[in-house]
Short mmCIF file of C-alpha atoms in Angstrom, two decimals:
data_model
loop_
_atom_site.label_atom_id
_atom_site.label_comp_id
_atom_site.label_asym_id
_atom_site.label_seq_id
_atom_site.Cartn_x
_atom_site.Cartn_y
_atom_site.Cartn_z
CA UNK A 191 -150.04 -60.24 -40.65
CA UNK A 192 -152.11 -63.30 -41.44
CA UNK A 193 -149.93 -65.51 -39.23
CA UNK A 194 -150.11 -63.04 -36.37
CA UNK A 195 -153.91 -62.98 -36.48
CA UNK A 196 -153.96 -66.76 -36.80
CA UNK A 197 -151.83 -67.28 -33.68
CA UNK A 198 -153.72 -64.78 -31.55
CA UNK A 199 -157.07 -63.65 -32.97
CA UNK A 200 -157.76 -61.52 -29.89
CA UNK A 201 -154.64 -59.38 -30.30
CA UNK A 202 -155.19 -55.68 -30.58
CA UNK A 203 -154.74 -53.97 -33.95
CA UNK A 204 -151.98 -51.80 -32.53
CA UNK A 205 -150.00 -54.86 -31.49
CA UNK A 206 -150.52 -56.45 -34.89
CA UNK A 207 -149.46 -53.39 -36.82
CA UNK A 208 -146.29 -53.08 -34.78
CA UNK A 209 -145.27 -56.46 -36.14
CA UNK A 210 -146.15 -55.71 -39.75
CA UNK A 211 -147.10 -52.87 -42.07
CA UNK A 212 -150.01 -50.46 -42.13
CA UNK A 213 -151.40 -49.61 -45.54
CA UNK A 214 -153.54 -46.44 -45.75
CA UNK A 215 -155.42 -45.45 -48.92
CA UNK A 216 -158.34 -43.13 -49.74
CA UNK A 217 -160.99 -43.04 -52.43
CA UNK A 218 -158.56 -41.56 -54.94
CA UNK A 219 -156.28 -44.62 -54.49
CA UNK A 220 -153.56 -42.62 -52.78
CA UNK A 221 -151.54 -45.23 -50.94
CA UNK A 222 -149.31 -44.73 -47.91
CA UNK A 223 -147.34 -47.53 -46.21
CA UNK A 224 -146.14 -47.18 -42.63
CA UNK A 225 -143.96 -49.49 -40.58
CA UNK A 226 -143.26 -49.51 -36.84
CA UNK A 227 -139.58 -50.11 -35.91
CA UNK A 228 -139.66 -51.78 -32.50
CA UNK A 229 -135.99 -50.98 -31.81
CA UNK A 230 -135.99 -47.26 -32.64
CA UNK A 231 -139.65 -47.01 -31.51
CA UNK A 232 -140.46 -44.89 -34.54
CA UNK A 233 -142.87 -45.13 -37.48
CA UNK A 234 -141.20 -45.01 -40.87
CA UNK A 235 -142.82 -44.45 -44.25
CA UNK A 236 -142.20 -46.68 -47.26
CA UNK A 237 -142.40 -45.49 -50.86
CA UNK A 238 -145.29 -47.46 -52.45
CA UNK A 239 -143.72 -47.06 -55.90
CA UNK A 240 -140.37 -48.55 -54.76
CA UNK A 241 -141.16 -50.93 -51.94
CA UNK A 242 -138.07 -52.14 -50.10
CA UNK A 243 -138.59 -54.20 -46.99
CA UNK A 244 -136.48 -52.53 -44.27
CA UNK A 245 -134.12 -54.54 -42.08
CA UNK A 246 -134.91 -53.40 -38.58
CA UNK A 247 -132.09 -55.43 -37.07
CA UNK A 248 -129.36 -53.54 -38.95
CA UNK A 249 -129.37 -50.94 -36.18
CA UNK A 250 -130.81 -52.01 -32.82
CA UNK A 251 -130.54 -48.52 -31.26
CA UNK A 252 -129.07 -49.76 -27.98
CA UNK A 253 -131.61 -52.56 -27.56
CA UNK A 254 -130.74 -54.82 -24.59
CA UNK A 255 -129.94 -58.35 -25.70
CA UNK A 256 -130.23 -60.34 -22.49
CA UNK A 257 -128.68 -63.81 -22.28
CA UNK A 258 -129.75 -66.16 -19.52
CA UNK A 259 -126.77 -68.05 -18.15
CA UNK A 260 -125.49 -69.22 -14.78
CA UNK A 261 -122.37 -67.56 -13.39
CA UNK A 262 -120.35 -70.76 -12.98
CA UNK A 263 -121.03 -71.63 -16.61
CA UNK A 264 -120.14 -68.14 -17.84
CA UNK A 265 -116.78 -68.18 -16.05
CA UNK A 266 -115.68 -71.27 -17.98
CA UNK A 267 -117.47 -71.01 -21.33
CA UNK A 268 -116.51 -67.39 -21.96
CA UNK A 269 -117.15 -67.63 -25.69
CA UNK A 270 -120.90 -67.07 -25.19
CA UNK A 271 -120.21 -63.68 -23.61
CA UNK A 272 -117.70 -62.85 -26.32
CA UNK A 273 -120.16 -63.82 -29.06
CA UNK A 274 -122.94 -61.73 -27.52
CA UNK A 275 -120.68 -58.70 -27.16
CA UNK A 276 -119.54 -58.92 -30.78
CA UNK A 277 -123.13 -58.95 -32.00
CA UNK A 278 -123.91 -55.97 -29.77
CA UNK A 279 -120.98 -54.03 -31.24
CA UNK A 280 -121.92 -54.87 -34.85
CA UNK A 281 -125.61 -54.02 -34.44
CA UNK A 282 -125.45 -51.12 -31.96
CA UNK A 283 -127.02 -53.06 -29.09
CA UNK A 284 -126.32 -53.62 -25.41
CA UNK A 285 -125.15 -57.04 -24.22
CA UNK A 286 -126.49 -58.13 -20.84
CA UNK A 287 -125.87 -61.41 -19.00
CA UNK A 288 -128.38 -62.36 -16.34
CA UNK A 289 -129.01 -65.31 -14.03
CA UNK A 290 -132.71 -64.55 -13.54
CA UNK A 291 -135.35 -65.48 -16.06
CA UNK A 292 -137.47 -62.44 -16.95
CA UNK A 293 -139.66 -61.35 -19.83
CA UNK A 294 -136.74 -59.39 -21.23
CA UNK A 295 -134.54 -62.45 -21.81
CA UNK A 296 -133.78 -62.70 -25.53
CA UNK A 297 -131.43 -65.67 -25.81
CA UNK A 298 -131.02 -68.83 -23.74
CA UNK A 299 -128.14 -71.29 -24.29
CA UNK A 300 -129.63 -74.76 -23.99
CA UNK A 301 -127.85 -77.33 -21.84
CA UNK A 302 -130.00 -80.14 -23.20
CA UNK A 303 -132.80 -80.65 -25.70
CA UNK A 304 -135.33 -82.12 -23.30
CA UNK A 305 -137.91 -79.47 -24.09
CA UNK A 306 -141.08 -79.54 -26.14
CA UNK A 307 -142.20 -77.09 -28.82
CA UNK A 308 -138.96 -75.11 -28.98
CA UNK A 309 -137.44 -76.44 -32.18
CA UNK A 310 -138.72 -73.46 -34.17
CA UNK A 311 -136.80 -71.17 -31.78
CA UNK A 312 -133.45 -72.95 -32.00
CA UNK A 313 -130.33 -71.56 -33.62
CA UNK A 314 -127.49 -74.12 -34.03
CA UNK A 315 -124.34 -72.99 -32.23
CA UNK A 316 -120.77 -74.23 -31.84
CA UNK A 317 -119.65 -76.81 -29.33
CA UNK A 318 -121.25 -80.06 -28.25
CA UNK A 319 -123.00 -81.57 -25.25
CA UNK A 320 -122.92 -85.24 -24.39
CA UNK A 321 -123.64 -87.71 -21.63
CA UNK A 322 -120.50 -89.61 -20.68
CA UNK A 323 -119.59 -92.31 -18.16
CA UNK A 324 -117.03 -91.20 -15.56
CA UNK A 325 -114.95 -94.19 -14.45
CA UNK A 326 -112.12 -94.63 -11.91
CA UNK A 327 -108.60 -94.52 -13.23
CA UNK A 328 -106.76 -97.82 -13.39
CA UNK A 329 -105.02 -98.70 -10.12
CA UNK A 330 -101.48 -100.12 -9.91
CA UNK A 331 -101.23 -103.89 -9.86
CA UNK A 332 -99.97 -105.75 -6.83
CA UNK A 333 -96.29 -106.71 -6.81
CA UNK A 334 -97.36 -110.34 -6.44
CA UNK A 335 -99.02 -110.18 -9.87
CA UNK A 336 -95.63 -110.37 -11.59
CA UNK A 337 -95.56 -114.09 -10.77
CA UNK A 338 -98.52 -114.72 -13.08
CA UNK A 339 -98.50 -111.90 -15.64
CA UNK A 340 -95.42 -112.97 -17.70
CA UNK A 341 -97.49 -115.75 -19.30
CA UNK A 342 -101.09 -115.61 -20.36
CA UNK A 343 -103.77 -118.10 -19.34
CA UNK A 344 -103.22 -120.44 -22.29
CA UNK A 345 -99.48 -120.76 -21.61
CA UNK A 346 -100.07 -121.63 -17.96
CA UNK A 347 -102.72 -124.20 -18.88
CA UNK A 348 -100.41 -125.76 -21.47
CA UNK A 349 -97.52 -125.89 -18.98
CA UNK A 350 -99.57 -127.60 -16.27
CA UNK A 351 -101.00 -130.07 -18.76
CA UNK A 352 -97.43 -130.85 -19.84
CA UNK A 353 -96.35 -131.44 -16.23
CA UNK A 354 -99.42 -133.61 -15.63
CA UNK A 355 -98.77 -135.67 -18.76
CA UNK A 356 -95.08 -136.07 -17.87
CA UNK A 357 -95.97 -137.17 -14.34
CA UNK A 358 -98.41 -139.80 -15.58
CA UNK A 359 -95.91 -141.10 -18.13
CA UNK A 360 -93.07 -141.32 -15.60
CA UNK A 361 -95.28 -142.97 -12.99
CA UNK A 362 -96.10 -145.70 -15.52
CA UNK A 363 -92.80 -146.19 -17.34
CA UNK A 364 -90.13 -144.52 -15.17
CA UNK A 365 -87.44 -146.76 -13.66
CA UNK A 366 -86.67 -144.54 -10.65
CA UNK A 367 -89.54 -142.04 -10.51
CA UNK A 368 -92.04 -144.79 -11.29
CA UNK A 369 -91.51 -146.06 -7.75
CA UNK A 370 -92.42 -142.67 -6.23
CA UNK A 371 -95.79 -141.23 -5.33
CA UNK A 372 -97.58 -139.29 -8.09
CA UNK A 373 -97.53 -136.03 -6.09
CA UNK A 374 -93.80 -136.44 -5.52
CA UNK A 375 -93.25 -136.83 -9.27
CA UNK A 376 -95.22 -133.60 -9.94
CA UNK A 377 -93.13 -131.72 -7.36
CA UNK A 378 -89.95 -133.14 -8.88
CA UNK A 379 -90.93 -131.87 -12.35
CA UNK A 380 -91.68 -128.42 -10.96
CA UNK A 381 -88.31 -128.39 -9.19
CA UNK A 382 -86.63 -129.43 -12.45
CA UNK A 383 -88.27 -126.42 -14.15
CA UNK A 384 -87.11 -124.03 -11.43
CA UNK A 385 -83.61 -125.28 -10.54
CA UNK A 386 -82.81 -128.38 -12.57
CA UNK A 387 -82.72 -132.08 -11.54
CA UNK A 388 -82.27 -132.82 -7.86
CA UNK A 389 -81.34 -136.53 -8.10
CA UNK A 390 -79.98 -139.18 -10.43
CA UNK A 391 -82.43 -140.97 -12.68
CA UNK A 392 -82.29 -144.39 -14.25
CA UNK A 393 -83.42 -145.99 -17.46
CA UNK A 394 -82.99 -144.87 -21.04
CA UNK A 395 -86.59 -143.65 -21.45
CA UNK A 396 -86.61 -141.76 -18.16
CA UNK A 397 -83.28 -140.03 -18.79
CA UNK A 398 -84.20 -138.97 -22.34
CA UNK A 399 -87.63 -137.59 -21.51
CA UNK A 400 -86.29 -135.66 -18.52
CA UNK A 401 -83.40 -134.32 -20.64
CA UNK A 402 -85.89 -132.96 -23.21
CA UNK A 403 -87.98 -131.49 -20.41
CA UNK A 404 -84.87 -129.77 -18.98
CA UNK A 405 -84.01 -128.23 -22.38
CA UNK A 406 -87.55 -126.93 -22.74
CA UNK A 407 -87.44 -125.64 -19.14
CA UNK A 408 -84.26 -123.68 -19.82
CA UNK A 409 -85.98 -121.73 -22.62
CA UNK A 410 -89.30 -121.36 -20.80
CA UNK A 411 -87.98 -120.39 -17.39
CA UNK A 412 -85.32 -118.07 -18.83
CA UNK A 413 -87.97 -116.08 -20.67
CA UNK A 414 -90.15 -116.17 -17.56
CA UNK A 415 -87.38 -114.78 -15.36
CA UNK A 416 -86.51 -112.11 -17.91
CA UNK A 417 -90.13 -110.94 -18.02
CA UNK A 418 -90.32 -110.83 -14.23
CA UNK A 419 -87.21 -108.64 -14.09
CA UNK A 420 -88.71 -106.35 -16.74
CA UNK A 421 -92.03 -106.14 -14.93
CA UNK A 422 -90.28 -105.20 -11.68
CA UNK A 423 -88.67 -102.19 -13.38
CA UNK A 424 -91.93 -100.23 -13.60
CA UNK A 425 -95.38 -100.02 -12.06
CA UNK A 426 -98.01 -101.85 -14.07
CA UNK A 427 -101.68 -100.89 -14.02
CA UNK A 428 -104.93 -102.74 -14.40
CA UNK A 429 -106.67 -102.20 -17.77
CA UNK A 430 -108.76 -99.05 -18.15
CA UNK A 431 -112.55 -99.17 -18.39
CA UNK A 432 -113.55 -97.87 -21.82
CA UNK A 433 -116.05 -100.01 -23.73
CA UNK A 434 -119.73 -100.49 -22.95
CA UNK A 435 -119.14 -104.16 -22.20
CA UNK A 436 -116.48 -103.28 -19.60
CA UNK A 437 -118.79 -100.67 -18.04
CA UNK A 438 -121.66 -103.13 -17.75
CA UNK A 439 -119.36 -105.75 -16.23
CA UNK A 440 -117.24 -103.70 -13.82
CA UNK A 441 -119.13 -100.50 -12.98
CA UNK A 442 -121.81 -99.81 -10.38
CA UNK A 443 -123.92 -96.62 -10.38
CA UNK A 444 -126.12 -94.77 -7.95
CA UNK A 445 -129.67 -96.03 -7.99
CA UNK A 446 -131.29 -93.03 -9.70
CA UNK A 447 -133.38 -92.31 -12.76
CA UNK A 448 -130.38 -91.88 -15.08
CA UNK A 449 -129.04 -95.34 -14.30
CA UNK A 450 -132.48 -96.77 -14.95
CA UNK A 451 -132.73 -94.95 -18.29
CA UNK A 452 -129.49 -96.52 -19.52
CA UNK A 453 -130.20 -99.85 -17.77
CA UNK A 454 -126.95 -99.80 -15.78
CA UNK A 455 -126.06 -101.88 -12.74
CA UNK A 456 -126.69 -100.06 -9.47
CA UNK A 457 -125.78 -100.57 -5.82
CA UNK A 458 -128.02 -100.05 -2.76
CA UNK A 459 -128.09 -96.50 -1.50
CA UNK A 460 -125.98 -95.98 1.60
CA UNK A 461 -123.18 -98.30 0.48
CA UNK A 462 -120.00 -97.45 -1.38
CA UNK A 463 -118.75 -99.97 -3.95
CA UNK A 464 -115.12 -100.29 -4.96
CA UNK A 465 -115.74 -99.37 -8.60
CA UNK A 466 -118.08 -96.39 -8.40
CA UNK A 467 -118.98 -94.91 -11.77
CA UNK A 468 -121.28 -92.01 -12.61
CA UNK A 469 -122.99 -90.28 -15.52
CA UNK A 470 -121.97 -86.73 -16.32
CA UNK A 471 -123.24 -84.06 -18.71
CA UNK A 472 -120.12 -82.95 -20.57
CA UNK A 473 -119.38 -79.87 -22.64
CA UNK A 474 -116.89 -80.08 -25.53
CA UNK A 475 -114.19 -82.05 -23.66
CA UNK A 476 -113.18 -83.39 -20.28
CA UNK A 477 -111.14 -80.35 -19.25
CA UNK A 478 -113.96 -77.83 -19.64
CA UNK A 479 -116.41 -80.19 -17.99
CA UNK A 480 -114.17 -80.52 -14.91
CA UNK A 481 -113.74 -76.75 -14.70
CA UNK A 482 -117.52 -76.25 -14.71
CA UNK A 483 -118.05 -78.98 -12.11
CA UNK A 484 -115.31 -77.54 -9.87
CA UNK A 485 -117.13 -74.20 -9.64
CA UNK A 486 -120.25 -75.99 -8.41
CA UNK A 487 -118.29 -77.63 -5.56
CA UNK A 488 -116.50 -74.49 -4.43
CA UNK A 489 -116.75 -73.73 -0.68
CA UNK A 490 -118.91 -76.78 0.02
CA UNK A 491 -117.96 -78.72 3.16
CA UNK A 492 -114.46 -77.18 3.05
CA UNK A 493 -113.84 -78.78 -0.32
CA UNK A 494 -112.39 -76.05 -2.54
CA UNK A 495 -112.49 -76.11 -6.31
CA UNK A 496 -108.71 -76.68 -6.45
CA UNK A 497 -109.00 -79.74 -4.21
CA UNK A 498 -111.93 -81.02 -6.21
CA UNK A 499 -110.10 -80.52 -9.51
CA UNK A 500 -107.00 -82.37 -8.33
CA UNK A 501 -109.02 -85.19 -6.78
CA UNK A 502 -111.27 -85.51 -9.82
CA UNK A 503 -108.43 -85.50 -12.35
CA UNK A 504 -106.16 -87.91 -10.46
CA UNK A 505 -108.83 -90.47 -9.61
CA UNK A 506 -111.42 -90.37 -12.42
CA UNK A 507 -111.54 -90.03 -16.17
CA UNK A 508 -113.98 -90.04 -19.09
CA UNK A 509 -114.56 -93.38 -20.72
CA UNK A 510 -114.85 -93.66 -24.49
CA UNK A 511 -118.59 -94.32 -24.24
CA UNK A 512 -120.81 -91.30 -24.91
CA UNK A 513 -124.61 -91.05 -24.99
CA UNK A 514 -126.78 -88.54 -26.86
CA UNK A 515 -124.02 -86.31 -28.20
CA UNK A 516 -125.63 -83.28 -29.80
CA UNK A 517 -124.77 -79.81 -31.02
CA UNK A 518 -125.03 -76.82 -28.73
CA UNK A 519 -128.03 -74.58 -29.54
CA UNK A 520 -129.42 -71.18 -28.61
CA UNK A 521 -133.08 -70.47 -28.08
CA UNK A 522 -133.62 -66.99 -29.57
CA UNK A 523 -136.70 -64.81 -29.91
CA UNK A 524 -138.22 -64.37 -33.36
CA UNK A 525 -137.11 -60.80 -34.03
CA UNK A 526 -133.39 -61.58 -33.50
CA UNK A 527 -133.15 -65.16 -34.70
CA UNK A 528 -131.94 -64.12 -38.15
CA UNK A 529 -129.15 -62.00 -36.65
CA UNK A 530 -127.82 -64.79 -34.46
CA UNK A 531 -128.12 -67.36 -37.24
CA UNK A 532 -126.13 -65.11 -39.61
CA UNK A 533 -123.24 -64.50 -37.24
CA UNK A 534 -123.20 -68.07 -35.94
CA UNK A 535 -122.85 -69.36 -39.49
CA UNK A 536 -119.88 -67.02 -39.94
CA UNK A 537 -118.36 -68.35 -36.68
CA UNK A 538 -118.73 -71.95 -37.81
CA UNK A 539 -117.28 -71.37 -41.29
CA UNK A 540 -114.31 -69.34 -40.04
CA UNK A 541 -113.33 -71.63 -37.16
CA UNK A 542 -113.23 -68.76 -34.67
CA UNK A 543 -114.58 -70.96 -31.88
CA UNK A 544 -111.61 -73.36 -31.95
CA UNK A 545 -109.16 -70.47 -32.39
CA UNK A 546 -110.69 -68.64 -29.42
CA UNK A 547 -110.16 -71.46 -26.92
CA UNK A 548 -106.87 -72.70 -28.34
CA UNK A 549 -105.34 -69.26 -27.80
CA UNK A 550 -106.88 -68.71 -24.39
CA UNK A 551 -104.94 -69.47 -21.23
CA UNK A 552 -106.13 -72.82 -19.87
CA UNK A 553 -104.77 -74.97 -17.03
CA UNK A 554 -102.32 -77.54 -18.30
CA UNK A 555 -103.46 -80.84 -16.82
CA UNK A 556 -101.41 -83.86 -17.71
CA UNK A 557 -101.95 -87.10 -15.87
CA UNK A 558 -98.85 -89.28 -15.76
CA UNK A 559 -98.97 -92.73 -14.28
CA UNK A 560 -96.36 -93.37 -11.63
CA UNK A 561 -93.41 -95.48 -12.78
CA UNK A 562 -90.94 -97.53 -10.77
CA UNK A 563 -87.91 -95.44 -11.76
CA UNK A 564 -89.53 -92.21 -10.53
CA UNK A 565 -89.61 -93.21 -6.87
CA UNK A 566 -87.39 -94.78 -4.24
CA UNK A 567 -87.57 -98.55 -3.80
CA UNK A 568 -89.20 -99.29 -0.46
CA UNK A 569 -89.33 -102.37 1.73
CA UNK A 570 -92.89 -103.00 0.58
CA UNK A 571 -91.64 -103.38 -3.00
CA UNK A 572 -89.39 -106.27 -1.91
CA UNK A 573 -91.98 -108.08 0.17
CA UNK A 574 -92.42 -110.59 -2.62
CA UNK A 575 -88.91 -111.90 -2.00
CA UNK A 576 -89.55 -112.19 1.72
CA UNK A 577 -92.87 -113.95 1.09
CA UNK A 578 -91.19 -116.47 -1.19
CA UNK A 579 -88.36 -117.05 1.30
CA UNK A 580 -90.68 -117.52 4.28
CA UNK A 581 -93.08 -119.76 2.37
CA UNK A 582 -90.18 -121.90 1.11
CA UNK A 583 -88.67 -122.17 4.58
CA UNK A 584 -92.03 -123.08 6.12
CA UNK A 585 -92.69 -125.69 3.43
CA UNK A 586 -89.23 -127.21 3.99
CA UNK A 587 -89.82 -127.49 7.74
CA UNK A 588 -93.23 -129.10 7.21
CA UNK A 589 -91.82 -131.59 4.70
CA UNK A 590 -88.93 -132.42 7.03
CA UNK A 591 -91.26 -133.04 9.96
CA UNK A 592 -93.63 -135.16 7.89
CA UNK A 593 -90.78 -137.20 6.42
CA UNK A 594 -89.30 -137.81 9.88
CA UNK A 595 -92.63 -138.88 11.33
CA UNK A 596 -93.41 -141.23 8.44
CA UNK A 597 -89.89 -142.71 8.53
CA UNK A 598 -90.11 -143.37 12.26
CA UNK A 599 -93.50 -145.00 11.90
CA UNK A 600 -92.23 -147.29 9.13
CA UNK A 601 -89.19 -148.31 11.16
CA UNK A 602 -91.36 -149.05 14.22
CA UNK A 603 -93.67 -151.45 12.38
CA UNK A 604 -92.97 -155.21 12.92
CA UNK A 605 -91.68 -157.19 9.96
CA UNK A 606 -93.97 -160.01 8.81
CA UNK A 607 -92.45 -163.32 7.62
#
């Protein structure tokens, strides 16, 4: 009573008494206590000698418990309807779902906590909300990448430093190769690595160092060829975007307020970058979030929810980075907050929420990356061989022409005595 007067001093006495108790006594100290039950709309009398505070919510006498929730959300997250109906059955009430906010709305599931002065109305529920970064799925690597991928960067750097050191050593101390141009020596060492020596060498030092280089080349190139054959047996993909560092480095976002809040890189409006990422408000997991989003895109620009679901699942995925993950909550009016808190605690302790969705028919979405053995080998898959053949033939023709021209010029020069 005191709190009611304190909140609204101008409230009528009738309104105040309906929220509390009315004590009537006369000069002979005869006491009567009356209480107004807002659900049965009746006044009950309480024995002053055995005062027991009545629980008005034990029987709600068909009271309408209205839950405010959008249709697309209700069709996916059906547990809210189920939970409301169970409370209505247990407490003799009527469960009503509505999309319009009216004065009769009793419970509102909160999609986020960006509200002020509502914490005293909240009842913790099951499930979670979170902000997550939606990133493109990794694309298949080019077939040309198998020429570089067998060795990492450090191996390639070490190999080229070895060739460079060998070329310098042979140009200084080689008996046969020492008379050649430095570039020719480098090409000769590369040819030795690929197909073995192409000419006879002279000198003890030159023969020994090239023999050791050939032995090392056998091991190195054999492993290199084996890895190339293995890599050609399946389709390899670029690494997935998961960490915050990868998102900041590779992702671009729409230039809106959410990107500014998280200080993410944006692109000018009107353009479409190659790696387009976005922020999404998720519920529980990726599957339920996609189902909710698909209902929002239904019948828009001839883009059905099935097409959206397939496109979304095959081309995008949730990264491992989440922002502001928090528990789902209900905002409930004062007179029913205890009821919802009681049953929600029972739901949490019993694990009914997980059991409800695990035993409910859900679409089975499994994304499998395409592998080489699952499809027919096409001409485009063998283009690497044709590229190598054409480049080698073109290089041979150019070298032959240059050698012929240089040889003719040398022969045409007069000899000086």
